[in-house]
Amino acid sequence: MELQKLFYDGKIQEATSGNVFQTINPATGEVICNVQEASEKDMELVIKSAKAGFSKWSSMAPVERGRILQRAASILRSRNDELAALEVLDTGKPISEAMVVDVASGADAIEYYAGIAAAIHGAYHDLGSSFAYVRRQPLGICAGLGAWNYPLQIACWKSAPALACGNAMIFKPSELTPLTAIKLAEIYTEAGLPNGVFNVVQGSSKVGQMLVSDSSIAKISLTGAVGTGKKVMAAAAETLKHVTLELGGKSPIIIFPDANIEEAVNGAILGNFYTQGEVCSNGTRVFVHRSIKDAFLKLLIEKTKRLKIGDPMNEETHIGALISKEHLNKVLSYIESGKRDGSTLCFGGNRYHPKDPATTNGFFVEPTIFDVSSDDDRIACEEIFGPVMTVLTFDQEDEVIQRANNSAFGLAAGVFTSDIKRAHRVVNELNAGVCWINNYNITPVEVPFGGFKQSGIGRENGWAAVHHYTQMKTVYVEMDKIDYPYPG
Ligand code: NDP
């Protein structure tokens, strides 16, 4: 594949840094292509183009902004298969997922915010002899920093509300997955987005830091690890930027004895092995009531055995490759620590080498299930971000709520039960930003997504994101005369 460059001022541009980095196909370990890294000088040019873009875009009628976004969503959908294949090449996730989720959920976000653009409004207050109104204005230039697990979807989830609200965006994908954000930039331009409104810079965290420290940038929206969130928030404080942080998790799924066991097993598999476990909201602590645990584990293992690992381009594959060799080693080291700490390995637990010589060196790990006796074991409390499920046993409702909440994270939670009162009672007590009852990991664009505690700040999706990409301006209008303030 050809050398990848930057995108600003409405077109692909050469970087001036002279530095390139490689992007690797996780399924083969081979280099896909080189990518140019942005320099400080490039960043100045990108910001100049974003300023010009913002000036034009923010003064356009919202309905026209919506029309352009709508066109972008349609183009994205029409290029679904090609973009899904590119995402698979860069991430190692199964094509069967990318074909129906990655591009489509990105297009859903753009479509949703295209519809909302013209509905964003302020407020009016009658104050007797005067009145006041509140405008909802864009923030300016917003920066998006993306993680590598859903590169295109993340670029869409950040840019769609930002642009609908009249902002410009500079997006930096993870250096591990640089390929699809540039395609999104081309699609926006084809749809009629003015130059400079959506820009892509490439590079490592160094380039991310340039964005976070630049005083021309009004907001940072990061999807990434908790540690990165802390650094970004601290650095953003220097210029008091707005921040939205979508960070990691170690979310609980609680399965009560009255749950439909087959559906609970399906939910646990969906919440642990999709995208080979590289999903922030995964329910990796599966609390199962003692009375059903044997039946649950039996069915879980039976269904996990059927999962096919290997070439992510093969439509029959369920478990693709982890993002990098480094990440593969991290996941394997967690599996080793689980074995050392005395947890029972119920299934998997090994690196997997497909027979096909093309993919035999890919970064594959078997879907892995541990029966864990202590909540304090590393595998039961740290985010692994791979296909490793920990099953824990509980007896009482109060006890499981307390254990589920005993985490620094608070991104998501799931409850499986057929008792409607219990479902809502338990959800009410769980410290998590997104909860599912009798399902898991469903993220419709209409509803807010984001975490409690160290899993994040702010929300993506739904109307909530409009609040995070706009600022209010209160305008008081006097209709009467003004008295002298110091009578007598
Ligand atoms: P990272 O935190 O390593 O990186 C996220 C992005 O931030 C990348 O573009 C990265 O650049 C950049 N970055 C890293 N350090 C800095 C810095 N100091 N200043 C500015 N930018 C920086 O996350 P990963 O890409 O490894 O993604 C995995 C993590 O993301 C997991 O913890 C996961 O839970 C979380 N995540 C959260 C989601 C959510 O919505 N809550 C969804 C998906 C993932 P580069 O990669 O090029 O170094």
Tab-separated table of C-alpha atoms in Angstrom, residues 41-302:
chain	number	residue	atom	x	y	z
A	41	LYS	CA	5.401	22.946	11.536
A	42	ASP	CA	2.716	20.685	10.013
A	43	MET	CA	0.623	21.201	13.111
A	44	GLU	CA	0.759	24.973	12.623
A	45	LEU	CA	-0.534	24.526	9.072
A	46	VAL	CA	-3.243	22.100	10.208
A	47	ILE	CA	-4.425	24.529	12.887
A	48	LYS	CA	-4.408	27.408	10.387
A	49	SER	CA	-6.610	25.352	8.073
A	50	ALA	CA	-8.914	24.365	10.969
A	51	LYS	CA	-9.315	28.038	11.936
A	52	ALA	CA	-10.371	28.936	8.408
A	53	GLY	CA	-12.650	25.884	8.280
A	54	PHE	CA	-14.264	26.767	11.595
A	55	SER	CA	-14.944	30.333	10.508
A	56	LYS	CA	-16.817	29.155	7.417
A	57	TRP	CA	-18.558	26.122	8.935
A	58	SER	CA	-19.774	27.796	12.124
A	59	SER	CA	-21.475	30.547	10.144
A	60	MET	CA	-23.311	28.149	7.817
A	61	ALA	CA	-27.000	27.427	8.413
A	62	PRO	CA	-27.290	24.329	10.642
A	63	VAL	CA	-29.690	22.721	8.173
A	64	GLU	CA	-27.000	22.972	5.486
A	65	ARG	CA	-24.444	21.455	7.872
A	66	GLY	CA	-26.877	18.592	8.452
A	67	ARG	CA	-27.324	18.065	4.708
A	68	ILE	CA	-23.562	17.695	4.202
A	69	LEU	CA	-23.264	15.275	7.113
A	70	GLN	CA	-26.170	13.274	5.728
A	71	ARG	CA	-24.346	12.949	2.398
A	72	ALA	CA	-21.196	11.825	4.226
A	73	ALA	CA	-23.171	9.091	6.028
A	74	SER	CA	-24.552	7.848	2.694
A	75	ILE	CA	-21.099	7.726	1.089
A	76	LEU	CA	-19.744	5.900	4.126
A	77	ARG	CA	-22.486	3.288	3.846
A	78	SER	CA	-21.968	2.876	0.097
A	79	ARG	CA	-18.275	2.121	0.759
A	80	ASN	CA	-19.001	-0.247	3.664
A	81	ASP	CA	-17.254	-3.357	2.313
A	82	GLU	CA	-14.072	-1.633	1.198
A	83	LEU	CA	-13.722	0.309	4.464
A	84	ALA	CA	-14.522	-2.765	6.556
A	85	ALA	CA	-11.739	-4.684	4.760
A	86	LEU	CA	-9.282	-1.836	5.390
A	87	GLU	CA	-10.237	-1.782	9.076
A	88	VAL	CA	-9.656	-5.546	9.300
A	89	LEU	CA	-6.226	-5.170	7.691
A	90	ASP	CA	-5.232	-2.553	10.271
A	91	THR	CA	-6.900	-3.959	13.429
A	92	GLY	CA	-6.988	-7.746	12.956
A	93	LYS	CA	-10.685	-7.914	13.902
A	94	PRO	CA	-12.955	-10.396	12.071
A	95	ILE	CA	-14.444	-9.200	8.786
A	96	SER	CA	-17.802	-10.661	9.862
A	97	GLU	CA	-17.900	-7.960	12.576
A	98	ALA	CA	-16.397	-5.081	10.605
A	99	MET	CA	-18.892	-5.600	7.762
A	100	VAL	CA	-21.878	-5.050	10.065
A	101	VAL	CA	-20.616	-2.946	12.959
A	102	ASP	CA	-17.606	-0.700	12.419
A	103	VAL	CA	-18.618	1.298	9.351
A	104	ALA	CA	-22.355	1.061	10.014
A	105	SER	CA	-22.128	2.376	13.581
A	106	GLY	CA	-19.953	5.244	12.362
A	107	ALA	CA	-22.506	6.068	9.661
A	108	ASP	CA	-25.315	5.830	12.238
A	109	ALA	CA	-23.590	8.505	14.340
A	110	ILE	CA	-23.122	10.850	11.378
A	111	GLU	CA	-26.727	10.310	10.284
A	112	TYR	CA	-28.056	10.905	13.796
A	113	TYR	CA	-26.133	14.153	14.264
A	114	ALA	CA	-26.985	15.235	10.707
A	115	GLY	CA	-30.609	15.152	11.879
A	116	ILE	CA	-29.835	16.948	15.119
A	117	ALA	CA	-27.769	19.783	13.572
A	118	ALA	CA	-30.774	21.956	12.780
A	119	ALA	CA	-32.546	21.096	16.037
A	120	ILE	CA	-29.822	22.430	18.335
A	121	HIS	CA	-31.279	25.451	20.054
A	122	GLY	CA	-30.854	27.711	23.016
A	123	ALA	CA	-33.479	29.146	25.356
A	124	TYR	CA	-35.560	32.265	25.862
A	125	HIS	CA	-36.508	33.790	29.226
A	126	ASP	CA	-39.177	36.451	29.670
A	127	LEU	CA	-38.027	38.781	32.470
A	128	GLY	CA	-40.911	41.293	32.532
A	129	SER	CA	-39.526	44.543	31.197
A	130	SER	CA	-36.552	42.742	29.703
A	131	PHE	CA	-35.729	39.356	28.367
A	132	ALA	CA	-32.752	37.062	28.040
A	133	TYR	CA	-31.846	34.357	25.616
A	134	VAL	CA	-29.225	31.653	25.736
A	135	ARG	CA	-27.319	30.757	22.609
A	136	ARG	CA	-25.694	27.374	22.234
A	137	GLN	CA	-22.488	28.065	20.315
A	138	PRO	CA	-19.711	25.790	19.074
A	139	LEU	CA	-16.462	25.599	21.060
A	140	GLY	CA	-14.092	26.163	18.133
A	141	ILE	CA	-11.403	23.690	17.099
A	142	CYS	CA	-11.782	20.337	18.849
A	143	ALA	CA	-9.154	17.600	18.839
A	144	GLY	CA	-10.044	13.904	18.755
A	145	LEU	CA	-7.555	11.289	19.977
A	146	GLY	CA	-8.501	7.756	18.999
A	147	ALA	CA	-7.783	4.283	20.388
A	148	TRP	CA	-6.935	1.393	18.055
A	149	ASN	CA	-9.857	-0.991	18.671
A	150	TYR	CA	-12.582	0.807	16.662
A	151	PRO	CA	-10.580	3.397	14.672
A	152	LEU	CA	-13.210	4.448	12.131
A	153	GLN	CA	-16.129	4.239	14.549
A	154	ILE	CA	-14.264	6.395	17.082
A	155	ALA	CA	-13.416	8.988	14.404
A	156	CYS	CA	-17.133	9.126	13.489
A	157	TRP	CA	-18.417	9.178	17.083
A	158	LYS	CA	-16.193	12.181	17.803
A	159	SER	CA	-16.465	14.113	14.552
A	160	ALA	CA	-20.233	13.709	14.007
A	161	PRO	CA	-21.425	15.644	17.081
A	162	ALA	CA	-18.471	18.053	16.908
A	163	LEU	CA	-19.271	18.994	13.320
A	164	ALA	CA	-23.055	19.047	13.782
A	165	CYS	CA	-22.542	21.656	16.519
A	166	GLY	CA	-20.476	23.817	14.155
A	167	ASN	CA	-16.966	22.980	15.389
A	168	ALA	CA	-13.907	22.029	13.345
A	169	MET	CA	-11.962	18.906	14.289
A	170	ILE	CA	-8.375	17.716	14.121
A	171	PHE	CA	-8.314	13.956	14.597
A	172	LYS	CA	-5.309	11.832	15.495
A	173	PRO	CA	-5.879	8.102	15.147
A	174	SER	CA	-3.732	5.682	17.150
A	175	GLU	CA	-0.417	5.164	15.396
A	176	LEU	CA	-1.292	1.439	15.356
A	177	THR	CA	-4.377	2.060	13.174
A	178	PRO	CA	-3.832	5.104	10.961
A	179	LEU	CA	-5.600	3.976	7.764
A	180	THR	CA	-9.337	4.672	7.986
A	181	ALA	CA	-9.471	8.190	9.521
A	182	ILE	CA	-7.941	9.558	6.298
A	183	LYS	CA	-10.700	7.821	4.306
A	184	LEU	CA	-13.300	9.500	6.504
A	185	ALA	CA	-11.664	12.881	5.784
A	186	GLU	CA	-11.907	12.189	2.033
A	187	ILE	CA	-15.547	11.185	2.402
A	188	TYR	CA	-16.435	14.366	4.326
A	189	THR	CA	-14.760	16.450	1.602
A	190	GLU	CA	-16.602	14.561	-1.140
A	191	ALA	CA	-19.852	15.232	0.747
A	192	GLY	CA	-19.176	18.985	0.579
A	193	LEU	CA	-17.532	19.741	3.922
A	194	PRO	CA	-15.574	22.997	3.624
A	195	ASN	CA	-11.791	22.668	3.674
A	196	GLY	CA	-10.236	22.596	7.124
A	197	VAL	CA	-13.340	21.423	9.001
A	198	PHE	CA	-12.114	17.835	9.460
A	199	ASN	CA	-8.372	17.192	9.460
A	200	VAL	CA	-6.227	14.164	10.229
A	201	VAL	CA	-2.739	14.199	11.708
A	202	GLN	CA	-0.656	11.065	12.098
A	203	GLY	CA	1.875	10.066	14.704
A	204	SER	CA	2.507	8.830	18.194
A	205	SER	CA	1.500	10.256	21.564
A	206	LYS	CA	4.007	13.079	20.845
A	207	VAL	CA	1.636	14.375	18.170
A	208	GLY	CA	-1.282	13.934	20.572
A	209	GLN	CA	0.580	16.043	23.112
A	210	MET	CA	1.030	18.835	20.553
A	211	LEU	CA	-2.750	18.972	20.201
A	212	VAL	CA	-3.395	18.871	23.940
A	213	SER	CA	-0.983	21.726	24.654
A	214	ASP	CA	-1.997	24.047	21.792
A	215	SER	CA	-3.897	27.080	23.030
A	216	SER	CA	-5.901	27.360	19.773
A	217	ILE	CA	-7.654	24.098	20.558
A	218	ALA	CA	-10.765	24.399	22.697
A	219	LYS	CA	-11.486	20.778	23.514
A	220	ILE	CA	-9.914	17.340	23.625
A	221	SER	CA	-11.978	14.211	23.246
A	222	LEU	CA	-9.906	11.124	24.030
A	223	THR	CA	-10.726	7.453	23.771
A	224	GLY	CA	-7.930	5.574	25.457
A	225	ALA	CA	-6.470	4.095	28.597
A	226	VAL	CA	-7.062	5.516	32.096
A	227	GLY	CA	-3.388	6.486	32.435
A	228	THR	CA	-3.548	8.438	29.169
A	229	GLY	CA	-6.761	10.122	30.341
A	230	LYS	CA	-5.016	11.362	33.486
A	231	LYS	CA	-2.057	12.742	31.491
A	232	VAL	CA	-4.315	14.376	28.913
A	233	MET	CA	-6.527	15.972	31.554
A	234	ALA	CA	-3.510	17.309	33.461
A	235	ALA	CA	-1.956	18.721	30.280
A	236	ALA	CA	-5.292	20.169	29.105
A	237	ALA	CA	-5.577	22.008	32.434
A	238	GLU	CA	-2.673	24.249	31.379
A	239	THR	CA	-4.951	25.917	28.844
A	240	LEU	CA	-8.221	24.971	30.602
A	241	LYS	CA	-9.604	23.001	27.701
A	242	HIS	CA	-12.894	21.130	27.756
A	243	VAL	CA	-12.286	17.373	27.964
A	244	THR	CA	-14.304	14.283	27.199
A	245	LEU	CA	-12.580	11.092	28.311
A	246	GLU	CA	-13.769	7.646	27.231
A	247	LEU	CA	-11.468	5.319	29.133
A	248	GLY	CA	-11.100	1.704	30.144
A	249	GLY	CA	-13.095	-0.642	32.313
A	250	LYS	CA	-13.368	-3.951	34.127
A	251	SER	CA	-17.111	-4.185	33.995
A	252	PRO	CA	-19.287	-6.708	35.839
A	253	ILE	CA	-21.983	-8.952	34.413
A	254	ILE	CA	-24.228	-10.366	37.155
A	255	ILE	CA	-26.168	-13.533	36.436
A	256	PHE	CA	-28.958	-14.322	38.886
A	257	PRO	CA	-30.386	-17.828	39.365
A	258	ASP	CA	-33.643	-16.906	37.606
A	259	ALA	CA	-31.851	-15.790	34.412
A	260	ASN	CA	-32.272	-17.630	31.149
A	261	ILE	CA	-28.925	-19.437	31.227
A	262	GLU	CA	-28.487	-19.724	27.489
A	263	GLU	CA	-29.100	-15.992	27.005
A	264	ALA	CA	-26.747	-15.175	29.871
A	265	VAL	CA	-24.049	-17.325	28.253
A	266	ASN	CA	-24.636	-15.580	24.926
A	267	GLY	CA	-24.363	-12.198	26.671
A	268	ALA	CA	-21.149	-13.169	28.430
A	269	ILE	CA	-19.622	-14.348	25.139
A	270	LEU	CA	-20.737	-11.151	23.380
A	271	GLY	CA	-19.338	-9.112	26.271
A	272	ASN	CA	-15.947	-10.829	26.303
A	273	PHE	CA	-14.901	-12.232	22.946
A	274	TYR	CA	-16.217	-9.731	20.379
A	275	THR	CA	-13.287	-7.992	18.622
A	276	GLN	CA	-11.105	-10.625	20.387
A	277	GLY	CA	-11.876	-8.946	23.712
A	278	GLU	CA	-10.561	-5.512	22.744
A	279	VAL	CA	-13.711	-3.616	23.767
A	280	CYS	CA	-13.626	-1.011	26.547
A	281	SER	CA	-17.077	-1.842	27.928
A	282	ASN	CA	-16.512	-5.609	28.060
A	283	GLY	CA	-18.052	-7.417	31.025
A	284	THR	CA	-14.899	-9.267	32.009
A	285	ARG	CA	-15.977	-9.977	35.604
A	286	VAL	CA	-18.832	-12.432	35.201
A	287	PHE	CA	-20.501	-12.973	38.587
A	288	VAL	CA	-22.610	-16.151	38.495
A	289	HIS	CA	-24.906	-17.310	41.286
A	290	ARG	CA	-23.533	-20.440	42.963
A	291	SER	CA	-26.706	-22.442	42.281
A	292	ILE	CA	-26.346	-22.164	38.480
A	293	LYS	CA	-22.606	-21.904	38.116
A	294	ASP	CA	-21.953	-25.484	36.959
A	295	ALA	CA	-24.689	-25.328	34.343
A	296	PHE	CA	-23.511	-21.879	33.225
A	297	LEU	CA	-19.865	-22.942	32.881
A	298	LYS	CA	-20.768	-26.123	31.026
A	299	LEU	CA	-22.752	-24.267	28.372
A	300	LEU	CA	-20.235	-21.423	28.230
A	301	ILE	CA	-17.355	-23.802	27.512
A	302	GLU	CA	-19.416	-25.749	24.987
